[in-house]
Short mmCIF file of C-alpha atoms and ligand atoms in Angstrom, two decimals:
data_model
loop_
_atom_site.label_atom_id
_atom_site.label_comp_id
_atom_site.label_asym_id
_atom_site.label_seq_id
_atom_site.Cartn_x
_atom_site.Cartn_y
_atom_site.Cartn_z
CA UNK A 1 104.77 85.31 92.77
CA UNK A 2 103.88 88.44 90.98
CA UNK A 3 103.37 92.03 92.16
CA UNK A 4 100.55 93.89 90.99
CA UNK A 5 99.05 97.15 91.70
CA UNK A 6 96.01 96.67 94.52
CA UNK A 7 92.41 96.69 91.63
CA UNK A 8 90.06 99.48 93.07
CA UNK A 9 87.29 97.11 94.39
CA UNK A 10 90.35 94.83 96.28
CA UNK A 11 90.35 95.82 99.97
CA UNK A 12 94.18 96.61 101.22
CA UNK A 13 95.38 93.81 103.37
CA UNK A 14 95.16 95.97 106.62
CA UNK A 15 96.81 93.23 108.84
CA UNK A 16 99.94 93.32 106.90
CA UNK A 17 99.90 97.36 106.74
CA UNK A 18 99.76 97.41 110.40
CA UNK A 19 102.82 95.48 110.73
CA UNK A 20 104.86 98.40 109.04
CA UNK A 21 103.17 101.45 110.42
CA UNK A 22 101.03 100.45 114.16
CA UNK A 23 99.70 103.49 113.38
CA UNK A 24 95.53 102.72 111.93
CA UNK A 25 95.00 106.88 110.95
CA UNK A 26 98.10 107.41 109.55
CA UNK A 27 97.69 103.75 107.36
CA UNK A 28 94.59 104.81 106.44
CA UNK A 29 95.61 108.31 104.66
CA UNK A 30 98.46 106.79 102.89
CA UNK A 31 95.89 104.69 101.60
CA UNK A 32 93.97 107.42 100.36
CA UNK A 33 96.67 109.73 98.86
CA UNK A 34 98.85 107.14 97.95
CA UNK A 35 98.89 103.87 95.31
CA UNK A 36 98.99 100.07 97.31
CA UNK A 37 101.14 97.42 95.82
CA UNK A 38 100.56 93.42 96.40
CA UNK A 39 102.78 90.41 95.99
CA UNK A 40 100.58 87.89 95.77
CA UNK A 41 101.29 84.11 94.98
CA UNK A 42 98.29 81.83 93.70
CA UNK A 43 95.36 84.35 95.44
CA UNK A 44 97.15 84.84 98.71
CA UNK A 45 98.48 88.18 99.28
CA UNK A 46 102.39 87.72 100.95
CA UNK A 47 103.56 91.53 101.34
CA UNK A 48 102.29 95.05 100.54
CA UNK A 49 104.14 98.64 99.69
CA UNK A 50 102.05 101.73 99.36
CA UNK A 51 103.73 104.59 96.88
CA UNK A 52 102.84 108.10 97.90
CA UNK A 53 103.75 111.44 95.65
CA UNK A 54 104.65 113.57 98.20
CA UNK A 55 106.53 117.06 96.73
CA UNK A 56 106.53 117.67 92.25
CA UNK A 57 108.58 114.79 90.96
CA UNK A 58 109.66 112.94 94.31
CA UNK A 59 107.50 110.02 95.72
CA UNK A 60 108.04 108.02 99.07
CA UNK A 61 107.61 103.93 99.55
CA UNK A 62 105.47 103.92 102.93
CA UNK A 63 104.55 100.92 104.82
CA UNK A 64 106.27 97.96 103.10
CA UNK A 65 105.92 94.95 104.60
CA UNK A 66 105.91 90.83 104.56
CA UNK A 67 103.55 88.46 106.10
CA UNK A 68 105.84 86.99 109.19
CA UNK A 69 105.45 83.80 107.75
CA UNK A 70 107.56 84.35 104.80
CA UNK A 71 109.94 87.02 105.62
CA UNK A 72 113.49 86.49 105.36
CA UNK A 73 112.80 85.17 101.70
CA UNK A 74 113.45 87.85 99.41
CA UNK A 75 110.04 88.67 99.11
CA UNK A 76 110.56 92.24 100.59
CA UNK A 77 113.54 92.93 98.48
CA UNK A 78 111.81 92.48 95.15
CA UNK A 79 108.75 95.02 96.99
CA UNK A 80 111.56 97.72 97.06
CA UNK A 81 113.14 97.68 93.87
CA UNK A 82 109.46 96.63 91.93
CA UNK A 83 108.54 100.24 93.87
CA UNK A 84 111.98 102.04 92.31
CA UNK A 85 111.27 100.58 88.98
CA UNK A 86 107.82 101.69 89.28
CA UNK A 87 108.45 105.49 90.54
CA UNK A 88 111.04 105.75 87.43
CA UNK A 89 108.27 104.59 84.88
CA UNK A 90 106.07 106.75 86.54
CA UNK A 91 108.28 109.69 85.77
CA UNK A 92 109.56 110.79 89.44
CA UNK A 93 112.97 111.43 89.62
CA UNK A 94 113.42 111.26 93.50
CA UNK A 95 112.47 108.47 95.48
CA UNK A 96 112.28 108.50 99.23
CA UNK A 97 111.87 106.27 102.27
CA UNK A 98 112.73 106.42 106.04
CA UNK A 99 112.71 104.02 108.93
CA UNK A 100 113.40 104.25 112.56
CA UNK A 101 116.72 104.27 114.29
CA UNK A 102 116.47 101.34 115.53
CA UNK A 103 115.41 99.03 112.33
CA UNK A 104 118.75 97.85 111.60
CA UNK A 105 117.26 94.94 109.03
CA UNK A 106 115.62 97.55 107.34
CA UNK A 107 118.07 99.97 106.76
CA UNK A 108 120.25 97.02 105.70
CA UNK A 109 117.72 96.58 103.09
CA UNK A 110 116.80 99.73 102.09
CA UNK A 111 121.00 100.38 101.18
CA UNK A 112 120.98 97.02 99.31
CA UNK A 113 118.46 98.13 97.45
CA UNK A 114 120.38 102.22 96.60
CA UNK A 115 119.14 104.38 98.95
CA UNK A 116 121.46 106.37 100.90
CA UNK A 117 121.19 108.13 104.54
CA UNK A 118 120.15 111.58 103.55
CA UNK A 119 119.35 113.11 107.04
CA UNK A 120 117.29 112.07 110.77
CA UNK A 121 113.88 113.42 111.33
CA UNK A 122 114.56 114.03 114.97
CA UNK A 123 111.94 112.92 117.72
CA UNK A 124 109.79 111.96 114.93
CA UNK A 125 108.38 108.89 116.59
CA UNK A 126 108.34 110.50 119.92
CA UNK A 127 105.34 113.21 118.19
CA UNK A 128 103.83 111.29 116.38
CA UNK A 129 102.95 108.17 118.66
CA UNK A 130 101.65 108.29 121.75
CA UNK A 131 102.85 105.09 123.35
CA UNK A 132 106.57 104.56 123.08
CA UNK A 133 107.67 101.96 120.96
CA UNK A 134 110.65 99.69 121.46
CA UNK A 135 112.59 97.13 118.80
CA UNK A 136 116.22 95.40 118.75
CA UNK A 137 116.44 96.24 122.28
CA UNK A 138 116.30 100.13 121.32
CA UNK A 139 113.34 103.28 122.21
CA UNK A 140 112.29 104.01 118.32
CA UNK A 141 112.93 107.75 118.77
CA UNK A 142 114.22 109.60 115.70
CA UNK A 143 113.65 108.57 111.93
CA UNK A 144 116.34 107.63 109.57
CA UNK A 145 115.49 109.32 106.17
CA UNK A 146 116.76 107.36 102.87
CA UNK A 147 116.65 108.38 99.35
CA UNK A 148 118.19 107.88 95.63
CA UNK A 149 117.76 109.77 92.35
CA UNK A 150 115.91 107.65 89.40
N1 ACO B 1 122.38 93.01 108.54
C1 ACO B 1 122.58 92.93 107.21
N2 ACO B 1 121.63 92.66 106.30
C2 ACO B 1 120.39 92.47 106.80
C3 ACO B 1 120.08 92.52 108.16
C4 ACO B 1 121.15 92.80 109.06
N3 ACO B 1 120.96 92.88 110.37
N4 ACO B 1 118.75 92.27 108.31
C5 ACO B 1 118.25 92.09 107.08
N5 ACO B 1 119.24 92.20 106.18
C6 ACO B 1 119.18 92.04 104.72
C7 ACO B 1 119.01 90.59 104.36
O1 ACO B 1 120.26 89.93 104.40
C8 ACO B 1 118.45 90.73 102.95
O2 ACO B 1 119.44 91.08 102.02
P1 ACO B 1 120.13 89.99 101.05
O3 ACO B 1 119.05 89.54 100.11
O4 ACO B 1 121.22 90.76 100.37
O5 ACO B 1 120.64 88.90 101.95
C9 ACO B 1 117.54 91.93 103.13
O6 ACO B 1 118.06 92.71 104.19
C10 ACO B 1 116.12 91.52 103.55
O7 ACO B 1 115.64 90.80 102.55
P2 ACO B 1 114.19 90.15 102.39
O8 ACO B 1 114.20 88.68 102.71
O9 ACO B 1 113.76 90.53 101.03
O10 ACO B 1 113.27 90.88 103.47
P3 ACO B 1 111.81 90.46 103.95
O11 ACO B 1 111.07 89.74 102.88
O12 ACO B 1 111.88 89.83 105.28
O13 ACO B 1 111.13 91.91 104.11
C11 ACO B 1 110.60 93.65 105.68
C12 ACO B 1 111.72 92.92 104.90
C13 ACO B 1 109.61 94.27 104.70
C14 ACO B 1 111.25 94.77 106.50
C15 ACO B 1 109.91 92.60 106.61
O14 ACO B 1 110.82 92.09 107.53
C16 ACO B 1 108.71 93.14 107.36
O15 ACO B 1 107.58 93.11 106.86
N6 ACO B 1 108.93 93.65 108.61
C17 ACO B 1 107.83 94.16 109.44
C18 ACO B 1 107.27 95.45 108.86
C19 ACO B 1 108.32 96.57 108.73
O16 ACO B 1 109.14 96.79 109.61
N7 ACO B 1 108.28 97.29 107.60
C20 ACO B 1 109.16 98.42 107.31
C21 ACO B 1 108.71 99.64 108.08
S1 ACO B 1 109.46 101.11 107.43
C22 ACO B 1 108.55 101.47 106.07
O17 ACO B 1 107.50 100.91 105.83
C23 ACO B 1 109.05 102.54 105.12
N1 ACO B 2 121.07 94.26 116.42
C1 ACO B 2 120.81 94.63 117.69
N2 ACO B 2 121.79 94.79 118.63
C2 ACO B 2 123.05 94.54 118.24
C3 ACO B 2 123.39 94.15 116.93
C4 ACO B 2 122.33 94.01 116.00
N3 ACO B 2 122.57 93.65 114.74
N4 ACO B 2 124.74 93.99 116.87
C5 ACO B 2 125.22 94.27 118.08
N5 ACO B 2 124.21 94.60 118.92
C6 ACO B 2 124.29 94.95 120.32
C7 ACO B 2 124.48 93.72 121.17
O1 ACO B 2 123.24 93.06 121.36
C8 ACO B 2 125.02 94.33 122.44
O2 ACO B 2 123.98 94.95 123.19
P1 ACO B 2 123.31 94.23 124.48
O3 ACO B 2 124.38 94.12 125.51
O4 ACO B 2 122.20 95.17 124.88
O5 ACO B 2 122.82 92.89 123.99
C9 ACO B 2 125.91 95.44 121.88
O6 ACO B 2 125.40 95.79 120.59
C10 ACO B 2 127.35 94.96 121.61
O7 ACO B 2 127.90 94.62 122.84
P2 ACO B 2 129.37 94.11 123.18
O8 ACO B 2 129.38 92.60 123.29
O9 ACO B 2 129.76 94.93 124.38
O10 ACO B 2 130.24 94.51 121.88
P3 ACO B 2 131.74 94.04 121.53
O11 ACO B 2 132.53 93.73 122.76
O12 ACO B 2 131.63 93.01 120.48
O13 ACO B 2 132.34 95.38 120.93
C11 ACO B 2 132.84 96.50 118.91
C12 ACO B 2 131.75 96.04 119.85
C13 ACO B 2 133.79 97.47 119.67
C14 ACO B 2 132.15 97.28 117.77
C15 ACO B 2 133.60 95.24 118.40
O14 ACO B 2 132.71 94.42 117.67
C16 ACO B 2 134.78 95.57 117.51
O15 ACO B 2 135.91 95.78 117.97
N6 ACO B 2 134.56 95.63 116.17
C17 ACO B 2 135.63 95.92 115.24
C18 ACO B 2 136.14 97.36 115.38
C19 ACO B 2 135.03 98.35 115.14
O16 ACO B 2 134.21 98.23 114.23
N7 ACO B 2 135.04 99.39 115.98
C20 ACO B 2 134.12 100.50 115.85
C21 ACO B 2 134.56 101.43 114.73
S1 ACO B 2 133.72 103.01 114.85
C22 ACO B 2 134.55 103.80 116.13
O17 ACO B 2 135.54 103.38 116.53
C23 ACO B 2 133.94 105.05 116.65
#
């Protein structure tokens, strides 16, 4: 498997996207302002991360994510720290990302991986989506904001 940066006439895998972010506007601008990463294995694309620059020098990993099929298999893992390694050798000396209270398996992740709880975007899920979402038995309601220094 290798990751590679998304070639400007490829077409972002959209389904996978989705799966991190249910939200198709919002997907769509971090696709626009923001760089898309593929892990691909043989010509099949197996999970996505998009890097957005977001203030001078700090940059944010938005909408990483693993087809269902092979989750649980490191694959998403070596997405976050191939998107550290790339922020640093892109020069940025903050990198951000945030999750909702209620992904534990992410926030598991995303502290494996360095990043540390930095502060809670209150309600944030509650303005920004209309219907309310639940996961691990819990309303998604507030988001959990992550970050490390490069
Ligand atoms: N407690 C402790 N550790 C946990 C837990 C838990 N409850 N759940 C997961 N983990 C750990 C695993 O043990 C593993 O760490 P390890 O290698 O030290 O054992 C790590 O977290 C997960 O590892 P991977 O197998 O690499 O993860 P995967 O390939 O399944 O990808 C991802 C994770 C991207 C979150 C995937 O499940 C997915 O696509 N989910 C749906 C989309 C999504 O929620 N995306 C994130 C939205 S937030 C955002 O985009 C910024
Ligand atoms: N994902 C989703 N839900 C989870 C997860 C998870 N990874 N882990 C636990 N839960 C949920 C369970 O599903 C359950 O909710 P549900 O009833 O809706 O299914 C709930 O959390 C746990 O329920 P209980 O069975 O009532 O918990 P338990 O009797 O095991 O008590 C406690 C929990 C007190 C934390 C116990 O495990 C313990 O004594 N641990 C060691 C001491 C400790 O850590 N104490 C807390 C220190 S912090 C403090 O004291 C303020």
């Amino acid at each position: 498997m290798k990751i590679v940066k998304l070639a400007s006439h490829e077409q972002p895998p959209m389904d996978l996207l989705l799966l991190a972010d249910p939200s198709p506007s919002l997907v769509e601008e971090y696709i626009q302002r923001g760089q898309c990463y593929v892990a691909k294995a043989e010509e099949l694309i197996l999970g996505v991360y998009v890097l957005l620059p977001t203030r001078p020098e700090t940059v944010e990993i938005v909408n990483v994510a693993v087809d269902e099929r092979h989750q649980g298999q490191g694959i998403g893992k070596k997405l976050v720290n191939h998107a550290i390694e790339t922020a640093r050798q892109l020069g940025y000396k903050t990198i951000e990302i945030g999750t909702g209270n209620s992904s534990i398996g992410q926030l598991a992740l995303y502290q494996k991986c360095g990043f540390r709880m930095t502060w809670i975007d209150k309600d944030f899920f509650i303005r920004h989506y209309e219907e309310p979402i639940y996961e691990n038995g819990m309303q998604v309601i507030d988001m959990v904001r992550l970050s490390q220094d490069l």
